[in-house]
Each structure stands twice: as C-alpha cells, then as structure tokens.
C-alpha cells in the first residue's frame, strides 16, 4: 500500500478558562479522506485511531486529556483550561490512522482560551458517579441531564461543569468485565450560591458515621439522581472558596549579596604521591601480630601446663584411691564371672535346618557356641 498523509484545514475553538471543554473527534469526519472500501456495495467501517499532541511536543498540555475506547468509536478531547493559558493559542495536532490501509489524515485544532467573567465560581462540589464511564459522561445529553439534576437540587443562578476525571486517573482499579461494571467518574461543578441543605446533609455526624462503616448515608435528594446516576455520597467534596484562608507569607528579601568568604583556591594540578606502607602495617601487620601472641599464650596454657594423672593421684586422699581401686577390681571380677556362664541357648534362637545342606539339625548345643552373651533362660524341650 502507498501510505499517504492528507492535511485538513485548521479548526478554531474558543473554550473558557475554568469551564469544561469537550471536543469530539468524529470518525465519519475522517472517513472521506481515506479510499473507499475495496468491495463495492459494502459500507466502509475501517478501524480508525487518533493521536493528539501539542504542536512541537510529543504529548498534550497538562490540562487536556484524550480517550478513545475502541478503534470503532469516536475519540474525545476534554479538560479544564487554566487561567495561565488565557490569550495564548494552543495548537493541537490530530492525526487519524486507518488501521486497514495504514493511511493517515491530519489537521490542527487551535484552542483559543477565553477568560470567563464569572470565574472562578466560589462554591464547588465534586460528585463521584459509579455507574458511568468518562466517555459516557462526556456526551452532551448525559452531562446536560446531570447538570439539570444538580441545578434542581442546588438552585443556583449560574452553574458550570468545571472538570471531569475518570476514577482510573485518581488511582482507581480497572473493573471486572462482568455485569457491565463501570469504572466511575468524578464530576466537578461550580455555582455562585452556597450549598443547599441537601448537599450539607453529607456533613452530618450520622452520615459521617455511616460512611466510616461503609454504609450508604441517608440523603433526601438522592432520589432525584438515582433514576439515572448512582452517586457515592461518601466521596462528595464540597469546597467553599470564600472561606479559604490565604496561606501566603511575605518573604523578607535581603540585599542579595553573599558574605565575602575570600577567593576560591582550587587544588593544584599536580598531586603528590602517597606512601601506603604505614597504612599497610597498621591495617594488617599489627592485628596479625596481636593474633599470633594470643595464639602462643593459648598454646602454652593448653600444652605446657598439663597436670597429668600422677599429680592428680598425689593430690587425692589415700582412702579415696583405695575405694576407687576396690570398685574397679570388683567390677573386673564380675565381668570375668559373667563370661564363664554356661547357659544353653533357647531353642527359638537355634537354626532348624542346616544353612548349606538343608538337613534337619537337632537342637543340640555345640561347645563351639559363644556363651558369653547368652540370656538367662532355661533350655526348652
């Protein structure tokens, strides 16, 4: 195949700082740039993926995210622009890849961030929706239904979606592919009026206790969301920027002149040679000499100062030696007497057949048997 690259005309968008920005990369928009399907009459449904990056850089800006679930679904760029980028055009290069023909099509998305007059909204609430994925929540009709439910509960004059974040980006785990489980999504909204009593119910001690016990809190306005959105009220975050205390501390700046420490004197280029003989003696010779002296002292004590049997007998009383000699003599006599016992072997221990010829051997006790270890049993008939 011949790999071609076609460039679309630039597209300009004008999001507001601090307000959710969503841009859908439609596959149908790029299908016309690729050749038709090879089989006539069949609808072209080529797998198309997108690559997005800031012009001149390998990745997107920090506030901009991109998601595409499968090559057969549309891609979505979303995020909340920052105030620092107001007035600075951000050029995003979008490259579409046709996975069937390996062709590419490219166009630039110029994001002109505008300043919002009502930004930042002082009261911000972040909801965690368990039964939604981020690309489902980014759909205009779904996001509109959620903002309508929030507005019905909160009753603000101005209400904006500030940011949407997938639970996976907050450290969540990938759900199991069973029972159509969703990964969950965080949605932050801002308003110009204080939080309603319904939203404040999350801060009640009873609900806080139920959340600590992993139980569902009791929220009166939950039924207004439950029909479409399953909100985890234990993870809701309410931020009142009007009560935020500034932690800025004034920095006392000095003259900016370091004290004079003299001129820097680098070491000389020529290094002197060092004699390591003394280090060798201290490290090896001295411990070896001490070990040798200790070995000689131990050898003298163990080998040259043995007392022996004679010195032991000289220091032992005579009566004790006589008793010891009598005990040894009596023990020797008993052992000699036990060797002279002539007691027959029991018939159960004598062979019945000759081990060589197989003839029957009479149970007679030959004189050649060793009788020193015969048991004290009578001859069995």
Short mmCIF file of C-alpha atoms in Angstrom, two decimals:
data_model
loop_
_atom_site.label_atom_id
_atom_site.label_comp_id
_atom_site.label_asym_id
_atom_site.label_seq_id
_atom_site.Cartn_x
_atom_site.Cartn_y
_atom_site.Cartn_z
CA UNK A 1 0.00 0.00 0.00
CA UNK A 2 1.04 3.58 -0.60
CA UNK A 3 0.92 5.44 2.70
CA UNK A 4 -0.46 8.90 2.14
CA UNK A 5 -0.95 11.78 4.51
CA UNK A 6 -3.64 14.36 3.99
CA UNK A 7 -3.99 17.57 5.96
CA UNK A 8 -7.33 19.18 6.77
CA UNK A 9 -7.87 22.85 7.28
CA UNK A 10 -7.39 24.20 10.77
CA UNK A 11 -10.33 24.35 13.14
CA UNK A 12 -10.67 27.02 15.81
CA UNK A 13 -12.47 26.55 19.13
CA UNK A 14 -12.97 29.10 21.91
CA UNK A 15 -13.33 27.48 25.35
CA UNK A 16 -13.47 29.48 28.59
CA UNK A 17 -10.96 29.18 31.38
CA UNK A 18 -12.22 27.15 34.31
CA UNK A 19 -15.10 25.62 32.32
CA UNK A 20 -15.17 22.07 30.99
CA UNK A 21 -14.02 21.81 27.37
CA UNK A 22 -15.11 18.82 25.25
CA UNK A 23 -14.17 18.22 21.62
CA UNK A 24 -15.28 15.04 19.82
CA UNK A 25 -13.08 13.55 17.08
CA UNK A 26 -15.70 12.00 14.81
CA UNK A 27 -14.70 9.05 12.69
CA UNK A 28 -17.19 10.00 9.99
CA UNK A 29 -15.36 13.29 9.57
CA UNK A 30 -12.16 11.47 8.55
CA UNK A 31 -13.66 8.61 6.53
CA UNK A 32 -13.90 10.77 3.44
CA UNK A 33 -10.14 11.23 3.42
CA UNK A 34 -9.46 7.51 3.07
CA UNK A 35 -10.07 5.39 -0.06
CA UNK A 36 -13.42 3.58 -0.32
CA UNK A 37 -13.93 0.05 0.83
CA UNK A 38 -12.50 -2.48 -1.67
CA UNK A 39 -15.74 -4.42 -2.07
CA UNK A 40 -18.38 -2.35 -3.84
CA UNK A 41 -21.72 -2.10 -2.14
CA UNK A 42 -20.36 -2.70 1.36
CA UNK A 43 -20.31 0.04 3.98
CA UNK A 44 -16.86 1.19 4.99
CA UNK A 45 -16.23 0.63 8.68
CA UNK A 46 -12.46 0.83 8.91
CA UNK A 47 -10.84 0.89 12.35
CA UNK A 48 -9.55 4.42 12.94
CA UNK A 49 -7.44 5.60 15.86
CA UNK A 50 -6.26 9.09 16.72
CA UNK A 51 -3.05 10.54 18.05
CA UNK A 52 -3.11 14.00 19.64
CA UNK A 53 -0.17 16.13 20.71
CA UNK A 54 0.77 19.75 21.22
CA UNK A 55 2.50 21.13 18.17
CA UNK A 56 6.22 20.70 18.58
CA UNK A 57 5.84 18.38 21.60
CA UNK A 58 5.20 14.65 21.95
CA UNK A 59 2.27 14.98 24.37
CA UNK A 60 -0.72 17.17 25.12
CA UNK A 61 -0.89 20.05 27.63
CA UNK A 62 -1.33 19.04 31.24
CA UNK A 63 -4.95 20.16 31.43
CA UNK A 64 -6.05 18.33 28.25
CA UNK A 65 -6.87 14.62 28.16
CA UNK A 66 -7.87 12.23 25.40
CA UNK A 67 -9.82 8.98 25.40
CA UNK A 68 -10.94 6.51 22.74
CA UNK A 69 -12.30 3.21 23.94
CA UNK A 70 -12.07 1.20 20.67
CA UNK A 71 -10.93 1.88 17.07
CA UNK A 72 -14.62 1.83 16.08
CA UNK A 73 -15.65 4.63 18.46
CA UNK A 74 -15.07 8.37 18.36
CA UNK A 75 -12.23 9.99 20.25
CA UNK A 76 -12.81 12.73 22.81
CA UNK A 77 -10.55 15.57 23.92
CA UNK A 78 -11.62 17.02 27.24
CA UNK A 79 -10.28 19.06 30.12
CA UNK A 80 -10.50 22.30 32.03
CA UNK A 81 -8.35 25.14 30.62
CA UNK A 82 -6.27 27.11 33.06
CA UNK A 83 -6.08 30.86 33.55
CA UNK A 84 -2.36 30.86 32.71
CA UNK A 85 -3.17 29.96 29.09
CA UNK A 86 -5.69 32.74 28.50
CA UNK A 87 -4.88 34.63 25.33
CA UNK A 88 -2.30 32.09 24.17
CA UNK A 89 -3.49 29.89 21.28
CA UNK A 90 -2.84 26.19 21.87
CA UNK A 91 -2.37 24.22 18.64
CA UNK A 92 -3.17 20.50 18.91
CA UNK A 93 -2.10 18.23 16.07
CA UNK A 94 -4.66 15.48 15.44
CA UNK A 95 -3.53 12.52 13.35
CA UNK A 96 -6.04 9.86 12.28
CA UNK A 97 -4.71 6.37 11.41
CA UNK A 98 -6.65 3.99 9.19
CA UNK A 99 -5.76 0.55 10.54
CA UNK A 100 -6.86 -1.17 7.33
CA UNK A 101 -4.93 0.84 4.74
CA UNK A 102 -2.29 2.37 7.06
CA UNK A 103 -3.08 5.81 5.70
CA UNK A 104 -3.10 8.94 7.83
CA UNK A 105 -5.04 12.19 7.83
CA UNK A 106 -4.04 15.19 9.89
CA UNK A 107 -5.48 18.52 10.88
CA UNK A 108 -4.80 21.11 13.55
CA UNK A 109 -7.14 22.13 16.35
CA UNK A 110 -6.47 25.68 17.52
CA UNK A 111 -7.73 26.22 21.08
CA UNK A 112 -8.20 29.89 21.91
CA UNK A 113 -8.79 30.06 25.65
CA UNK A 114 -11.02 32.94 26.68
CA UNK A 115 -11.33 34.47 30.13
CA UNK A 116 -14.62 33.85 31.92
CA UNK A 117 -16.22 36.79 33.74
CA UNK A 118 -17.77 34.62 36.45
CA UNK A 119 -14.62 32.56 37.04
CA UNK A 120 -13.77 31.22 39.47
CA UNK A 121 -17.12 30.22 40.90
CA UNK A 122 -16.72 30.32 44.69
CA UNK A 123 -18.74 27.20 45.57
CA UNK A 124 -17.55 23.95 44.02
CA UNK A 125 -18.84 20.42 44.54
CA UNK A 126 -17.31 17.24 43.20
CA UNK A 127 -19.55 14.18 42.73
CA UNK A 128 -18.46 10.58 42.17
CA UNK A 129 -20.82 8.73 39.81
CA UNK A 130 -20.37 4.97 40.00
CA UNK A 131 -22.45 3.82 37.03
CA UNK A 132 -20.76 5.91 34.34
CA UNK A 133 -17.58 5.84 32.30
CA UNK A 134 -15.86 9.04 31.35
CA UNK A 135 -16.77 8.89 27.65
CA UNK A 136 -20.42 8.24 28.56
CA UNK A 137 -20.45 11.21 30.91
CA UNK A 138 -18.87 13.49 28.30
CA UNK A 139 -21.85 13.06 25.99
CA UNK A 140 -23.72 16.35 25.81
CA UNK A 141 -27.14 14.90 26.62
CA UNK A 142 -25.88 12.89 29.62
CA UNK A 143 -23.89 15.80 31.02
CA UNK A 144 -26.88 18.07 30.48
CA UNK A 145 -29.14 15.71 32.42
CA UNK A 146 -26.68 15.63 35.31
CA UNK A 147 -26.32 19.41 35.44
CA UNK A 148 -30.10 19.68 35.36
CA UNK A 149 -30.42 17.37 38.36
CA UNK A 150 -27.75 19.33 40.25
CA UNK A 151 -29.43 22.61 39.43
CA UNK A 152 -32.75 21.26 40.66
CA UNK A 153 -31.14 20.36 44.00
CA UNK A 154 -28.82 23.36 44.37
CA UNK A 155 -30.94 26.14 42.79
CA UNK A 156 -28.03 28.38 41.67
CA UNK A 157 -28.16 31.27 39.25
CA UNK A 158 -25.03 30.19 37.41
CA UNK A 159 -23.88 26.57 37.22
CA UNK A 160 -20.93 25.28 35.20
CA UNK A 161 -19.21 21.95 34.80
CA UNK A 162 -15.61 22.61 35.76
CA UNK A 163 -13.89 19.28 35.20
CA UNK A 164 -14.48 15.58 34.60
CA UNK A 165 -11.97 12.95 35.68
CA UNK A 166 -12.02 9.20 35.30
CA UNK A 167 -11.69 7.17 38.51
CA UNK A 168 -8.71 5.41 36.93
CA UNK A 169 -6.83 8.72 36.89
CA UNK A 170 -7.46 9.02 40.65
CA UNK A 171 -5.88 5.66 41.45
CA UNK A 172 -8.98 3.54 40.93
CA UNK A 173 -8.82 -0.07 39.78
CA UNK A 174 -9.97 -1.36 36.40
CA UNK A 175 -13.37 -3.03 36.91
CA UNK A 176 -14.00 -6.64 36.02
CA UNK A 177 -15.73 -7.18 32.65
CA UNK A 178 -18.82 -8.68 34.27
CA UNK A 179 -22.32 -7.35 34.83
CA UNK A 180 -21.46 -4.29 32.72
CA UNK A 181 -19.41 -2.78 35.55
CA UNK A 182 -18.26 0.82 35.16
CA UNK A 183 -15.02 2.44 36.25
CA UNK A 184 -16.71 5.53 37.71
CA UNK A 185 -16.19 9.22 37.03
CA UNK A 186 -15.64 12.36 39.11
CA UNK A 187 -17.60 15.44 38.02
CA UNK A 188 -16.81 18.86 39.50
CA UNK A 189 -19.38 21.63 39.19
CA UNK A 190 -19.31 25.20 40.38
CA UNK A 191 -22.06 27.62 41.38
CA UNK A 192 -22.43 31.16 42.67
CA UNK A 193 -24.67 30.42 45.68
CA UNK A 194 -23.90 28.50 48.90
CA UNK A 195 -24.52 24.80 49.09
CA UNK A 196 -28.08 23.66 49.62
CA UNK A 197 -29.25 21.89 52.75
CA UNK A 198 -29.45 18.62 50.84
CA UNK A 199 -25.76 18.73 49.94
CA UNK A 200 -24.90 19.72 53.50
CA UNK A 201 -26.53 16.54 54.80
CA UNK A 202 -23.33 14.66 53.92
CA UNK A 203 -21.54 16.54 56.71
CA UNK A 204 -23.95 15.32 59.41
CA UNK A 205 -22.32 13.19 62.13
CA UNK A 206 -24.79 10.38 61.48
CA UNK A 207 -23.89 10.23 57.79
CA UNK A 208 -20.19 10.53 58.55
CA UNK A 209 -20.50 7.56 60.90
CA UNK A 210 -22.34 5.53 58.27
CA UNK A 211 -19.62 6.35 55.72
CA UNK A 212 -16.93 5.23 58.14
CA UNK A 213 -18.79 1.92 58.48
CA UNK A 214 -19.03 1.60 54.66
CA UNK A 215 -22.79 2.14 54.71
CA UNK A 216 -24.89 4.33 52.45
CA UNK A 217 -25.69 7.72 54.02
CA UNK A 218 -29.25 8.96 54.16
CA UNK A 219 -29.63 11.84 51.67
CA UNK A 220 -33.07 13.27 50.99
CA UNK A 221 -32.32 14.41 47.44
CA UNK A 222 -30.67 11.16 46.33
CA UNK A 223 -33.88 10.05 44.60
CA UNK A 224 -33.52 12.94 42.15
CA UNK A 225 -30.26 11.40 40.89
CA UNK A 226 -30.95 7.70 41.43
CA UNK A 227 -33.07 7.27 38.31
CA UNK A 228 -30.03 7.82 36.07
CA UNK A 229 -26.96 8.50 38.21
CA UNK A 230 -25.73 6.42 41.16
CA UNK A 231 -23.80 8.88 43.30
CA UNK A 232 -21.41 7.79 46.04
CA UNK A 233 -22.30 10.40 48.67
CA UNK A 234 -19.40 9.36 50.88
CA UNK A 235 -16.98 10.64 48.25
CA UNK A 236 -18.60 14.01 47.61
CA UNK A 237 -16.33 17.00 48.14
CA UNK A 238 -17.66 20.48 48.98
CA UNK A 239 -15.23 23.40 48.62
CA UNK A 240 -16.12 26.92 49.73
CA UNK A 241 -13.50 29.25 48.27
CA UNK A 242 -14.94 32.22 50.14
CA UNK A 243 -13.66 30.76 53.43
CA UNK A 244 -10.26 29.78 52.17
CA UNK A 245 -7.62 31.44 54.31
CA UNK A 246 -4.66 32.71 52.40
CA UNK A 247 -1.51 30.91 53.46
CA UNK A 248 0.76 33.35 51.66
CA UNK A 249 3.61 34.53 53.81
CA UNK A 250 5.52 37.62 53.00
CA UNK A 251 9.09 36.82 52.07
CA UNK A 252 11.66 39.10 53.60
CA UNK A 253 14.22 39.69 50.94
CA UNK A 254 17.76 40.62 51.78
CA UNK A 255 20.30 42.55 49.84
CA UNK A 256 21.00 39.52 47.68
CA UNK A 257 24.74 39.72 48.30
CA UNK A 258 26.51 36.76 49.84
CA UNK A 259 29.09 37.43 52.56
CA UNK A 260 32.66 37.64 51.41
CA UNK A 261 34.32 34.29 52.00
CA UNK A 262 37.61 35.04 50.29
CA UNK A 263 38.87 33.95 46.95
CA UNK A 264 38.36 30.40 45.83
CA UNK A 265 41.60 28.43 45.72
CA UNK A 266 41.29 25.28 43.64
CA UNK A 267 43.63 22.35 44.32
CA UNK A 268 46.86 22.16 42.39
CA UNK A 269 47.01 20.23 39.16
CA UNK A 270 49.95 18.09 40.31
CA UNK A 271 49.07 15.66 43.08
CA UNK A 272 51.80 14.32 45.35
CA UNK A 273 52.41 10.58 45.59
CA UNK A 274 51.40 8.96 48.84
CA UNK A 275 53.18 6.14 50.68
CA UNK A 276 50.77 3.42 51.80
CA UNK A 277 53.37 1.30 53.65
CA UNK A 278 52.44 2.69 57.05
CA UNK A 279 48.75 2.15 56.29
CA UNK A 280 49.54 -1.47 55.44
CA UNK A 281 51.32 -2.02 58.73
CA UNK A 282 48.52 -0.51 60.74
CA UNK A 283 45.79 -2.38 58.87
CA UNK A 284 47.34 -5.87 58.53
CA UNK A 285 50.61 -6.28 60.39
CA UNK A 286 49.52 -5.01 63.80
CA UNK A 287 46.34 -7.18 64.04
CA UNK A 288 48.31 -10.20 62.78
CA UNK A 289 50.99 -9.72 65.44
CA UNK A 290 48.41 -9.44 68.21
CA UNK A 291 46.66 -12.60 66.98
CA UNK A 292 49.98 -14.50 66.94
CA UNK A 293 50.81 -13.51 70.54
CA UNK A 294 47.38 -14.63 71.72
CA UNK A 295 47.81 -17.95 69.88
CA UNK A 296 51.18 -18.62 71.59
CA UNK A 297 49.76 -17.83 75.03
CA UNK A 298 46.85 -20.20 74.46
CA UNK A 299 49.16 -22.97 73.19
CA UNK A 300 51.40 -22.66 76.27
CA UNK A 301 48.41 -22.90 78.60
CA UNK A 302 46.90 -25.89 76.83
CA UNK A 303 50.03 -27.91 76.10
CA UNK A 304 52.81 -26.94 78.53
CA UNK A 305 50.89 -26.71 81.79
CA UNK A 306 49.03 -30.03 81.88
CA UNK A 307 48.89 -31.56 85.40
CA UNK A 308 48.68 -35.26 84.42
CA UNK A 309 47.49 -38.38 86.29
CA UNK A 310 50.39 -38.52 88.70
CA UNK A 311 49.78 -35.04 90.06
CA UNK A 312 46.11 -35.86 90.36
CA UNK A 313 46.86 -39.01 92.42
CA UNK A 314 49.27 -37.07 94.63
CA UNK A 315 46.59 -34.52 95.47
CA UNK A 316 43.89 -37.16 96.07
CA UNK A 317 43.48 -38.69 99.59
CA UNK A 318 44.68 -42.30 100.01
CA UNK A 319 41.36 -43.62 101.30
CA UNK A 320 39.62 -42.30 98.17
CA UNK A 321 42.19 -44.01 95.95
CA UNK A 322 41.71 -47.31 97.83
CA UNK A 323 37.94 -47.14 97.38
CA UNK A 324 38.33 -46.38 93.73
CA UNK A 325 40.73 -49.30 93.24
CA UNK A 326 38.40 -51.68 95.10
CA UNK A 327 35.48 -50.66 92.90
CA UNK A 328 37.49 -51.22 89.76
CA UNK A 329 38.67 -54.66 91.00
CA UNK A 330 35.17 -55.79 91.90
CA UNK A 331 33.81 -54.63 88.55
CA UNK A 332 36.50 -56.61 86.72
CA UNK A 333 35.72 -59.78 88.69
CA UNK A 334 32.01 -59.52 87.90
CA UNK A 335 32.72 -59.14 84.22
CA UNK A 336 35.02 -62.20 84.25
CA UNK A 337 32.38 -64.27 86.04
CA UNK A 338 29.72 -63.30 83.52
CA UNK A 339 31.89 -64.55 80.68
CA UNK A 340 32.20 -68.02 82.23
CA UNK A 341 28.47 -68.66 82.50
CA UNK A 342 27.38 -71.80 80.62
CA UNK A 343 23.70 -71.38 79.97
CA UNK A 344 22.08 -73.01 76.95
CA UNK A 345 20.72 -71.03 74.08
CA UNK A 346 16.92 -71.09 73.80
CA UNK A 347 15.57 -73.38 71.09
CA UNK A 348 13.82 -70.45 69.42
CA UNK A 349 17.18 -68.92 68.57
CA UNK A 350 18.81 -72.09 67.11
CA UNK A 351 18.53 -73.00 63.40
CA UNK A 352 16.26 -75.90 62.45
CA UNK A 353 17.85 -76.59 59.04
CA UNK A 354 21.48 -76.63 58.07
CA UNK A 355 22.23 -73.45 56.13
CA UNK A 356 24.26 -75.35 53.46
CA UNK A 357 22.90 -78.90 53.11
CA UNK A 358 19.34 -78.22 54.21
CA UNK A 359 19.32 -81.21 56.58
CA UNK A 360 17.43 -81.13 59.86
CA UNK A 361 19.72 -80.07 62.68
CA UNK A 362 18.96 -81.46 66.15
CA UNK A 363 18.57 -78.83 68.80
CA UNK A 364 21.84 -79.67 70.50
CA UNK A 365 24.16 -77.11 71.94
CA UNK A 366 27.59 -77.35 70.45
CA UNK A 367 30.58 -76.41 72.52
CA UNK A 368 31.72 -74.03 69.80
CA UNK A 369 28.89 -71.57 70.54
CA UNK A 370 29.92 -68.40 72.28
CA UNK A 371 28.15 -68.41 75.63
CA UNK A 372 29.28 -65.03 76.81
CA UNK A 373 26.13 -63.25 75.70
CA UNK A 374 23.51 -65.97 76.31
CA UNK A 375 20.34 -64.78 78.05
CA UNK A 376 19.49 -66.16 81.46
CA UNK A 377 16.81 -68.66 80.23
CA UNK A 378 16.40 -72.42 80.74
CA UNK A 379 16.72 -74.94 77.88
CA UNK A 380 13.42 -75.55 76.12
CA UNK A 381 12.48 -79.19 75.25
#
